[in-house]
């Protein structure tokens, strides 16, 4: 079945530090890949997505590249801010048909805390 | 524009009591609807999804049930809550032609 593995947190950084949150996946076919963010006390918001190999999703200074050869979709940001403190979820949606079609499979989430 | 409403935001219920969480979507028709649960320190687990009125698929065996009495209404229920039902419950919708979900703001349920 489909699965997503994220680096374990929590991750604690100082403001303006470089961020990487690793994400690897297992899926049949060619899934679409997503990063969602959950700010304290809120639901999930879509941060960025990529639908095919070598696509780069980007938003709010965050980037992630769909790497089919390494089955990875690592999240990066060059300079984090205190306001980036949140939980980040990597997810995939299978496009292979069958019972997995259209459903999101999430990683376990990574807590990011950014200090001033 | 499409919006999704979920309530209540927080809920504290005793063990053995019933549960009803409601989710409604506006601005779209025939959405795919989902209930996810986020247990403390764990990721998101898909509980139920629905592709139409009265059509419910359960992903994991559990103490909960779901219903879709109207096109844009999705209800999560339990007859008798267990301590293990505590968690953060998220409703979401997606369209047939979209790849991404829109999530509600969530309900934090504490069973005591």
mmCIF file of C-alpha atoms in Angstrom:
data_model
loop_
_atom_site.group_PDB
_atom_site.id
_atom_site.type_symbol
_atom_site.label_atom_id
_atom_site.label_comp_id
_atom_site.label_asym_id
_atom_site.label_seq_id
_atom_site.Cartn_x
_atom_site.Cartn_y
_atom_site.Cartn_z
ATOM 1 C CA UNK A 1 0.000 0.000 0.000
ATOM 2 C CA UNK A 2 0.894 3.658 -0.064
ATOM 3 C CA UNK A 3 2.959 5.166 2.731
ATOM 4 C CA UNK A 4 4.792 8.371 3.598
ATOM 5 C CA UNK A 5 7.745 8.656 5.959
ATOM 6 C CA UNK A 6 8.865 11.980 7.380
ATOM 7 C CA UNK A 7 11.915 12.816 9.424
ATOM 8 C CA UNK A 8 11.171 12.676 13.091
ATOM 9 C CA UNK A 9 10.933 15.918 14.992
ATOM 10 C CA UNK A 10 10.692 18.109 16.705
ATOM 11 C CA UNK A 11 12.938 20.447 14.759
ATOM 12 C CA UNK A 12 14.137 23.568 16.556
ATOM 13 C CA UNK A 13 15.860 26.351 14.638
ATOM 14 C CA UNK A 14 16.903 29.932 15.119
ATOM 15 C CA UNK A 15 15.382 32.612 12.939
ATOM 16 C CA UNK A 16 17.008 32.880 9.481
ATOM 17 C CA UNK A 17 18.368 29.323 9.641
ATOM 18 C CA UNK A 18 18.049 26.910 6.709
ATOM 19 C CA UNK A 19 15.293 24.308 6.961
ATOM 20 C CA UNK A 20 15.071 20.828 5.516
ATOM 21 C CA UNK A 21 12.348 18.343 6.410
ATOM 22 C CA UNK A 22 12.863 14.999 4.722
ATOM 23 C CA UNK A 23 9.989 13.067 3.180
ATOM 24 C CA UNK A 24 10.080 9.770 1.300
ATOM 25 C CA UNK A 25 7.194 7.770 -0.061
ATOM 26 C CA UNK A 26 6.089 4.377 -1.292
ATOM 27 C CA UNK A 27 3.306 4.214 -3.843
ATOM 28 C CA UNK A 28 2.121 2.426 -6.926
ATOM 29 C CA UNK A 29 1.989 4.389 -10.126
ATOM 30 C CA UNK A 30 2.783 8.094 -10.194
ATOM 31 C CA UNK A 31 1.317 9.828 -7.162
ATOM 32 C CA UNK A 32 0.889 13.546 -6.628
ATOM 33 C CA UNK A 33 2.813 14.895 -3.653
ATOM 34 C CA UNK A 34 1.892 17.585 -1.149
ATOM 35 C CA UNK A 35 3.089 19.491 1.852
ATOM 36 C CA UNK A 36 0.452 20.683 4.314
ATOM 37 C CA UNK A 37 1.018 23.002 7.273
ATOM 38 C CA UNK A 38 -0.915 23.111 10.530
ATOM 39 C CA UNK A 39 -0.514 26.245 12.625
ATOM 40 C CA UNK A 40 -1.261 25.988 16.362
ATOM 41 C CA UNK A 41 -4.942 25.361 17.038
ATOM 42 C CA UNK A 42 -5.904 25.311 13.368
ATOM 43 C CA UNK A 43 -6.701 22.804 10.650
ATOM 44 C CA UNK A 44 -4.436 21.922 7.750
ATOM 45 C CA UNK A 45 -3.587 24.248 4.902
ATOM 46 C CA UNK A 46 -2.044 23.264 1.600
ATOM 47 C CA UNK A 47 1.492 24.675 1.424
ATOM 48 C CA UNK A 48 2.648 23.357 -1.955
ATOM 49 C CA UNK A 49 2.252 20.452 -4.335
ATOM 50 C CA UNK A 50 3.857 18.687 -7.284
ATOM 51 C CA UNK A 51 2.082 16.379 -9.689
ATOM 52 C CA UNK A 52 4.875 14.772 -11.701
ATOM 53 C CA UNK A 53 8.533 13.870 -11.542
ATOM 54 C CA UNK A 54 10.992 16.803 -11.407
ATOM 55 C CA UNK A 55 8.201 19.290 -10.686
ATOM 56 C CA UNK A 56 9.070 21.855 -8.041
ATOM 57 C CA UNK A 57 6.325 23.154 -5.781
ATOM 58 C CA UNK A 58 6.898 26.478 -4.063
ATOM 59 C CA UNK A 59 5.015 28.858 -1.793
ATOM 60 C CA UNK A 60 5.889 31.407 0.912
ATOM 61 C CA UNK A 61 9.614 30.744 0.433
ATOM 62 C CA UNK A 62 9.212 26.980 0.850
ATOM 63 C CA UNK A 63 10.209 24.600 -1.945
ATOM 64 C CA UNK A 64 10.046 20.877 -2.613
ATOM 65 C CA UNK A 65 11.082 18.904 -5.698
ATOM 66 C CA UNK A 66 9.426 15.654 -6.763
ATOM 67 C CA UNK A 67 12.296 13.163 -7.085
ATOM 68 C CA UNK A 68 11.048 9.918 -8.573
ATOM 69 C CA UNK A 69 14.479 8.249 -8.586
ATOM 70 C CA UNK A 70 14.802 8.647 -4.820
ATOM 71 C CA UNK A 71 11.030 8.651 -4.094
ATOM 72 C CA UNK A 72 11.473 11.834 -2.111
ATOM 73 C CA UNK A 73 9.817 15.224 -1.685
ATOM 74 C CA UNK A 74 11.968 17.097 0.842
ATOM 75 C CA UNK A 75 10.747 20.470 2.093
ATOM 76 C CA UNK A 76 13.265 23.339 2.206
ATOM 77 C CA UNK A 77 13.346 26.998 3.131
ATOM 78 C CA UNK A 78 16.399 29.189 3.004
ATOM 79 C CA UNK A 79 15.594 31.444 5.939
ATOM 80 C CA UNK A 80 12.905 30.521 8.448
ATOM 81 C CA UNK A 81 10.898 32.958 10.524
ATOM 82 C CA UNK A 82 9.238 32.644 13.912
ATOM 83 C CA UNK A 83 5.887 32.637 12.104
ATOM 84 C CA UNK A 84 6.871 29.391 10.343
ATOM 85 C CA UNK A 85 6.521 27.504 13.627
ATOM 86 C CA UNK A 86 3.937 24.831 12.898
ATOM 87 C CA UNK A 87 3.465 21.137 12.150
ATOM 88 C CA UNK A 88 4.343 20.117 8.605
ATOM 89 C CA UNK A 89 2.806 17.077 6.909
ATOM 90 C CA UNK A 90 4.007 15.396 3.768
ATOM 91 C CA UNK A 91 1.277 13.586 1.840
ATOM 92 C CA UNK A 92 0.609 11.728 -1.377
ATOM 93 C CA UNK A 93 -2.432 11.098 -3.493
ATOM 94 C CA UNK A 94 -2.439 8.012 -5.644
ATOM 95 C CA UNK A 95 -3.470 8.379 -9.260
ATOM 96 C CA UNK A 96 -3.259 4.671 -9.897
ATOM 97 C CA UNK A 97 -6.967 3.967 -9.642
ATOM 98 C CA UNK A 98 -8.531 1.327 -7.441
ATOM 99 C CA UNK A 99 -9.499 1.892 -3.835
ATOM 100 C CA UNK A 100 -6.614 4.306 -3.159
ATOM 101 C CA UNK A 101 -7.634 6.752 -5.844
ATOM 102 C CA UNK A 102 -8.235 10.290 -4.645
ATOM 103 C CA UNK A 103 -7.292 9.601 -1.026
ATOM 104 C CA UNK A 104 -4.519 11.433 0.762
ATOM 105 C CA UNK A 105 -1.982 9.403 2.711
ATOM 106 C CA UNK A 106 -0.099 11.472 5.287
ATOM 107 C CA UNK A 107 3.230 11.213 7.002
ATOM 108 C CA UNK A 108 3.332 11.469 10.768
ATOM 109 C CA UNK A 109 4.050 15.195 10.784
ATOM 110 C CA UNK A 110 7.111 17.174 11.868
ATOM 111 C CA UNK A 111 6.895 19.856 14.535
ATOM 112 C CA UNK A 112 8.970 22.926 13.683
ATOM 113 C CA UNK A 113 9.778 25.563 16.310
ATOM 114 C CA UNK A 114 11.653 28.701 15.293
ATOM 115 C CA UNK A 115 13.187 30.886 18.005
ATOM 116 C CA UNK A 116 13.969 34.608 17.593
ATOM 117 C CA UNK B 1 -16.006 30.593 -3.101
ATOM 118 C CA UNK B 2 -16.023 27.246 -1.357
ATOM 119 C CA UNK B 3 -15.945 27.078 2.421
ATOM 120 C CA UNK B 4 -16.031 24.255 4.912
ATOM 121 C CA UNK B 5 -17.457 24.543 8.407
ATOM 122 C CA UNK B 6 -16.810 22.171 11.250
ATOM 123 C CA UNK B 7 -18.159 22.314 14.777
ATOM 124 C CA UNK B 8 -17.770 22.349 17.662
ATOM 125 C CA UNK B 9 -14.170 23.487 17.950
ATOM 126 C CA UNK B 10 -13.609 21.757 21.277
ATOM 127 C CA UNK B 11 -15.550 19.109 23.127
ATOM 128 C CA UNK B 12 -15.086 17.302 26.434
ATOM 129 C CA UNK B 13 -17.242 14.229 26.819
ATOM 130 C CA UNK B 14 -17.436 11.458 29.440
ATOM 131 C CA UNK B 15 -16.708 7.860 28.553
ATOM 132 C CA UNK B 16 -19.849 6.101 27.361
ATOM 133 C CA UNK B 17 -21.585 9.255 26.133
ATOM 134 C CA UNK B 18 -22.698 9.725 22.498
ATOM 135 C CA UNK B 19 -20.925 11.906 19.953
ATOM 136 C CA UNK B 20 -22.020 13.926 16.962
ATOM 137 C CA UNK B 21 -19.622 16.116 14.990
ATOM 138 C CA UNK B 22 -20.914 17.986 11.979
ATOM 139 C CA UNK B 23 -19.217 19.236 8.852
ATOM 140 C CA UNK B 24 -20.814 21.250 6.050
ATOM 141 C CA UNK B 25 -19.449 22.516 2.771
ATOM 142 C CA UNK B 26 -20.644 25.577 0.862
ATOM 143 C CA UNK B 27 -20.069 26.757 -2.663
ATOM 144 C CA UNK B 28 -19.697 23.390 -4.367
ATOM 145 C CA UNK B 29 -21.826 20.398 -5.235
ATOM 146 C CA UNK B 30 -21.181 16.665 -4.982
ATOM 147 C CA UNK B 31 -17.924 17.029 -3.067
ATOM 148 C CA UNK B 32 -15.896 14.072 -1.878
ATOM 149 C CA UNK B 33 -15.932 14.275 1.910
ATOM 150 C CA UNK B 34 -13.485 12.879 4.458
ATOM 151 C CA UNK B 35 -13.076 12.477 8.204
ATOM 152 C CA UNK B 36 -9.515 12.258 9.554
ATOM 153 C CA UNK B 37 -8.299 11.815 13.091
ATOM 154 C CA UNK B 38 -5.039 13.053 14.526
ATOM 155 C CA UNK B 39 -4.225 11.294 17.784
ATOM 156 C CA UNK B 40 -1.761 12.926 20.185
ATOM 157 C CA UNK B 41 1.789 12.618 18.854
ATOM 158 C CA UNK B 42 0.683 10.788 15.737
ATOM 159 C CA UNK B 43 -0.099 11.575 12.134
ATOM 160 C CA UNK B 44 -3.394 11.838 10.348
ATOM 161 C CA UNK B 45 -5.476 8.732 9.876
ATOM 162 C CA UNK B 46 -8.327 8.549 7.385
ATOM 163 C CA UNK B 47 -11.458 7.296 9.129
ATOM 164 C CA UNK B 48 -14.243 7.638 6.555
ATOM 165 C CA UNK B 49 -14.813 9.007 3.103
ATOM 166 C CA UNK B 50 -17.909 9.611 1.040
ATOM 167 C CA UNK B 51 -18.368 10.182 -2.684
ATOM 168 C CA UNK B 52 -22.112 10.859 -2.509
ATOM 169 C CA UNK B 53 -25.247 10.997 -0.364
ATOM 170 C CA UNK B 54 -25.609 7.852 1.700
ATOM 171 C CA UNK B 55 -22.291 6.440 0.422
ATOM 172 C CA UNK B 56 -19.837 5.882 3.247
ATOM 173 C CA UNK B 57 -16.588 3.933 3.183
ATOM 174 C CA UNK B 58 -14.784 3.071 6.383
ATOM 175 C CA UNK B 59 -11.031 2.858 6.370
ATOM 176 C CA UNK B 60 -10.402 1.383 9.806
ATOM 177 C CA UNK B 61 -12.535 -0.659 12.200
ATOM 178 C CA UNK B 62 -13.484 1.426 15.183
ATOM 179 C CA UNK B 63 -16.058 2.748 17.559
ATOM 180 C CA UNK B 64 -17.197 5.514 15.222
ATOM 181 C CA UNK B 65 -19.619 5.804 12.324
ATOM 182 C CA UNK B 66 -20.279 8.405 9.654
ATOM 183 C CA UNK B 67 -23.323 9.510 7.710
ATOM 184 C CA UNK B 68 -24.027 11.823 4.802
ATOM 185 C CA UNK B 69 -27.704 12.779 4.921
ATOM 186 C CA UNK B 70 -27.304 15.661 2.460
ATOM 187 C CA UNK B 71 -24.911 16.382 -0.391
ATOM 188 C CA UNK B 72 -22.815 18.851 1.585
ATOM 189 C CA UNK B 73 -23.227 17.508 5.108
ATOM 190 C CA UNK B 74 -21.006 14.900 6.731
ATOM 191 C CA UNK B 75 -21.546 13.700 10.292
ATOM 192 C CA UNK B 76 -19.253 11.701 12.551
ATOM 193 C CA UNK B 77 -20.973 9.808 15.365
ATOM 194 C CA UNK B 78 -20.527 7.400 18.182
ATOM 195 C CA UNK B 79 -23.078 5.719 20.439
ATOM 196 C CA UNK B 80 -20.616 5.268 23.312
ATOM 197 C CA UNK B 81 -17.291 7.066 23.441
ATOM 198 C CA UNK B 82 -14.094 5.392 24.575
ATOM 199 C CA UNK B 83 -11.027 7.058 26.049
ATOM 200 C CA UNK B 84 -9.130 6.088 22.901
ATOM 201 C CA UNK B 85 -11.509 8.220 20.817
ATOM 202 C CA UNK B 86 -9.783 11.357 22.081
ATOM 203 C CA UNK B 87 -8.025 13.317 19.382
ATOM 204 C CA UNK B 88 -8.245 16.076 16.831
ATOM 205 C CA UNK B 89 -10.873 15.378 14.164
ATOM 206 C CA UNK B 90 -10.626 17.025 10.793
ATOM 207 C CA UNK B 91 -13.210 17.135 8.042
ATOM 208 C CA UNK B 92 -12.105 17.777 4.470
ATOM 209 C CA UNK B 93 -13.536 17.976 0.977
ATOM 210 C CA UNK B 94 -12.148 17.572 -2.503
ATOM 211 C CA UNK B 95 -13.593 17.896 -5.991
ATOM 212 C CA UNK B 96 -13.368 15.267 -8.706
ATOM 213 C CA UNK B 97 -11.154 17.503 -10.791
ATOM 214 C CA UNK B 98 -8.939 18.859 -8.041
ATOM 215 C CA UNK B 99 -5.946 17.212 -6.481
ATOM 216 C CA UNK B 100 -5.918 18.956 -3.158
ATOM 217 C CA UNK B 101 -8.139 18.897 -0.148
ATOM 218 C CA UNK B 102 -9.616 21.766 1.821
ATOM 219 C CA UNK B 103 -9.721 21.066 5.522
ATOM 220 C CA UNK B 104 -12.018 22.365 8.207
ATOM 221 C CA UNK B 105 -10.608 23.964 11.330
ATOM 222 C CA UNK B 106 -10.971 20.766 13.343
ATOM 223 C CA UNK B 107 -12.614 19.581 16.544
ATOM 224 C CA UNK B 108 -10.515 18.715 19.566
ATOM 225 C CA UNK B 109 -12.300 15.916 21.416
ATOM 226 C CA UNK B 110 -11.261 14.896 24.906
ATOM 227 C CA UNK B 111 -12.938 11.870 26.392
ATOM 228 C CA UNK B 112 -12.674 11.798 30.187
#
